[in-house]
Amino acid sequence: MEKTLKRPVLLAGVLIALIALPTVADTTGYAALTSLATRVLIYGIAAASLNFVLGYGGMVSFGHAAFFGIGGYVVGILYQHYSLGEPLFGFIPGTNQLLITIPVALVVSGLMAALIGALSLRTGGVQFIMITLAFAQMLFFLFVSLKTYGGDDGLIIRRANELPGLNMRDKQTVYYVCLAITVAFFFILWRIVNSRFGNVIVGLRQSEKRMAAIGLPAYRYKLMAFVISGMGCGLAGALMANFLRYASPDMIHWTKSGELMVMVILGGVGTLFGPLLGAAVFIVLESILASWTENWQLGLGLILLFVVLYTQGGVQGLGSRLLGRRA
Amino acid sequence: MTLFLEQMLNGVQFGVMLFLLAAGLTLIFGIMGVINLAHGSIYMIGAYAGTWVAAETGSFWLGIPAALAAAAVTGAAIEFLVVRRLYGRDHLDQVLATFALILIFNQTITILFGRQPLFVSMPDVLGGSVELLPGLVYPVYRIAIIAVGLLVALGLYLLINKTRIGMLVRAGSTNREMVRALGVDIRLLYTLVFGLGALLAGLAGFMAGPILAVQVGMGEQILITTFVVVVIGGVGSIRGAFFASLILGVVDTGLRAYLPGLLRQVMVGPEADALGAGISSMGIYLLMAIVLLIRPKGLFIRNS
């Protein structure tokens, strides 16, 4: 009884804190906090999407940065065609409207996830990890070689996408837009995870044979989960391109896939809000270490190593274990 | 024609370098079931240690034992401190722990040696070129790499197929549990295999020194290609790794050499070059995707 009450209260508390954050940041003089929080929210969406296939479905994808990058490039490419005034492929007009670019990013990343997933899911285990990595690398090199869209240097988006009635040049507005989208995203993800579909996905991780024996088409369920997850990463990528006003091949680099996995494991694999927490820990850690020393990756590596080797369940698990010991 | 032969030789040379890395990686995969992303770091450490010693002492040859020793020590340390705790964990933990090792090693090397790449000059004996065929002049150093690579392949073949250790390795990659049940000290075998893999990676790193720049990040570049080799050849198969290395080496080099030229027939120069370079880089991944779709376990593993 206590447990069922605790969670909504905690969530409401976190939400209120997030809504109040920009005001607090401004009054205390840490205006950079808002930008930091925006990045946390965006990476939280991406990590939670990855967690859906990785944590719930047990499919270790090492190529989710691909969808993140696709989302970013959809925004970037549509903006470029909008600003140059030439339609894409001669018939698709560019746009700078967030209400159009986000759905397009979702559709395109979903289609790519369907394609990559349909091929990759025919394998399993190590081969699955490697083939997802291979597809992401292919996209990485494709965008590096596309000189029309900036190639190696990436694509600069001069102004963030517009949303009717809002001033998207204001960092606080961007933060609130991202917060609203994050809330909606996690609500949908929560519904999916707790649906019959979500249960099947968890069941597939535990035993694919058993699910097949019940008569469920395992492949189709996994593919659907992969597509949903890819769309989530695409959404995050589109937001990131708007926030940074920049899309580059770095978004698809394999280290980005690695970072997303790090966020998932830091926060706790297979939990709904764990990845958001993991993203927060990762980004805060990165900023703190980077402000201390330019060799911040050393610290990050050591912390990550410790988390993987000695904590099961990431920061959440560590926290509850420490608390449990004390009590 | 001579240009074509030269490109093929370059491909073979790249292939044997890949093989030196892939041989260790595929054994570690196959026998211990561990995905070791830090294998590229061992390659980098071998390169740095060897190049640094060669530069300090002025002798290329002293660099070889230094590279081998540094790689073996690093490999043993990684196995003892980290990888040993990862046996039996799921792949996700292995990927992340060894990803952490990459961050640690890259940054440590940056602190020690800075961001400037190191260079080593090759010894005079290997410095020149020879005429292999009329009109086909090829650097001796690259021939030496090919020779070393083929010798290592032969040595590994003998080790795996003719010795008792090799027998255990083969048994281990077929059925780990059974080997353990028969009373073999599997821990010792693991350490040996890991050490051997590290040694070969260090050798590859040092040999790459005079051709490529020795710099932070060199390990990851070749690591991912090596993974492609291992997966195409079939996890745990040295024979598969050998043939897949050569195929990939030749395909990759061939695409890089000829694709921009072909594209220039239909496109403008600079754009063709950029697109050609991009598609050549994609080539090996495309090959891997095709192979996995036809034979999900790799080319040299019999599907049971």
XYZ file of C-alpha atoms in Angstrom, chain B residues 190-293:
104
model
C 41.761 -18.453 -20.357
C 44.773 -16.459 -19.181
C 46.991 -18.110 -21.814
C 44.560 -17.383 -24.624
C 44.077 -13.807 -23.473
C 47.821 -13.301 -23.189
C 48.422 -14.755 -26.640
C 45.739 -12.518 -28.124
C 47.263 -9.472 -26.441
C 50.723 -10.394 -27.700
C 49.526 -10.575 -31.301
C 47.626 -7.298 -30.949
C 50.764 -5.619 -29.599
C 52.801 -6.979 -32.488
C 50.258 -5.662 -34.977
C 50.277 -2.273 -33.280
C 54.029 -1.936 -33.447
C 54.216 -3.069 -37.060
C 51.559 -0.512 -37.987
C 53.721 2.249 -36.465
C 55.881 3.141 -39.466
C 52.905 3.020 -41.900
C 50.179 4.697 -39.872
C 50.424 7.439 -37.290
C 50.668 6.177 -33.729
C 47.924 8.147 -32.009
C 45.114 7.896 -29.508
C 42.043 6.407 -31.152
C 44.023 4.200 -33.573
C 42.755 1.181 -31.646
C 39.051 1.847 -32.094
C 39.362 2.427 -35.808
C 40.804 -0.979 -36.457
C 38.847 -2.664 -33.650
C 35.488 -2.267 -35.333
C 36.879 -3.589 -38.603
C 38.304 -6.514 -36.655
C 34.895 -7.253 -35.188
C 33.516 -7.366 -38.687
C 36.234 -9.890 -39.560
C 35.430 -12.045 -36.553
C 31.720 -12.051 -37.228
C 32.115 -12.777 -40.939
C 34.616 -15.546 -40.276
C 32.514 -17.048 -37.530
C 33.092 -16.523 -33.822
C 35.813 -18.801 -32.450
C 37.210 -19.914 -35.791
C 40.847 -19.014 -36.456
C 40.578 -20.353 -39.976
C 37.520 -18.190 -40.527
C 39.326 -15.171 -39.128
C 42.237 -15.763 -41.509
C 40.173 -15.945 -44.666
C 37.786 -13.205 -43.601
C 40.752 -10.913 -42.831
C 42.221 -11.394 -46.276
C 38.853 -10.968 -48.001
C 38.076 -7.795 -46.068
C 41.572 -6.414 -46.533
C 41.398 -6.848 -50.281
C 37.780 -5.664 -50.612
C 38.363 -2.576 -48.486
C 41.585 -1.604 -50.259
C 40.109 -2.324 -53.668
C 37.020 -0.187 -53.047
C 39.103 2.705 -51.761
C 41.414 2.503 -54.745
C 38.913 2.115 -57.538
C 35.472 3.365 -56.464
C 36.182 7.126 -56.586
C 37.571 6.636 -60.099
C 34.474 4.765 -61.208
C 32.168 7.372 -59.698
C 34.096 10.151 -61.406
C 32.812 8.762 -64.697
C 29.302 9.826 -63.714
C 29.814 12.675 -61.238
C 31.868 15.793 -60.592
C 35.364 15.178 -59.248
C 35.343 16.270 -55.578
C 31.813 14.981 -54.964
C 32.708 11.647 -56.497
C 35.774 11.422 -54.285
C 33.774 12.156 -51.135
C 30.960 9.774 -52.018
C 33.428 7.120 -53.149
C 35.315 7.356 -49.864
C 32.056 7.114 -47.955
C 30.769 4.096 -49.835
C 34.167 2.378 -49.582
C 34.035 2.794 -45.826
C 30.554 1.309 -45.842
C 31.644 -1.618 -48.009
C 32.851 -3.959 -45.300
C 29.774 -3.358 -43.158
C 27.571 -4.058 -46.134
C 29.501 -7.262 -46.725
C 29.017 -8.262 -43.112
C 25.297 -7.569 -43.228
C 24.957 -9.698 -46.374
C 26.990 -12.557 -44.893
C 24.998 -12.541 -41.664
C 21.724 -12.582 -43.513
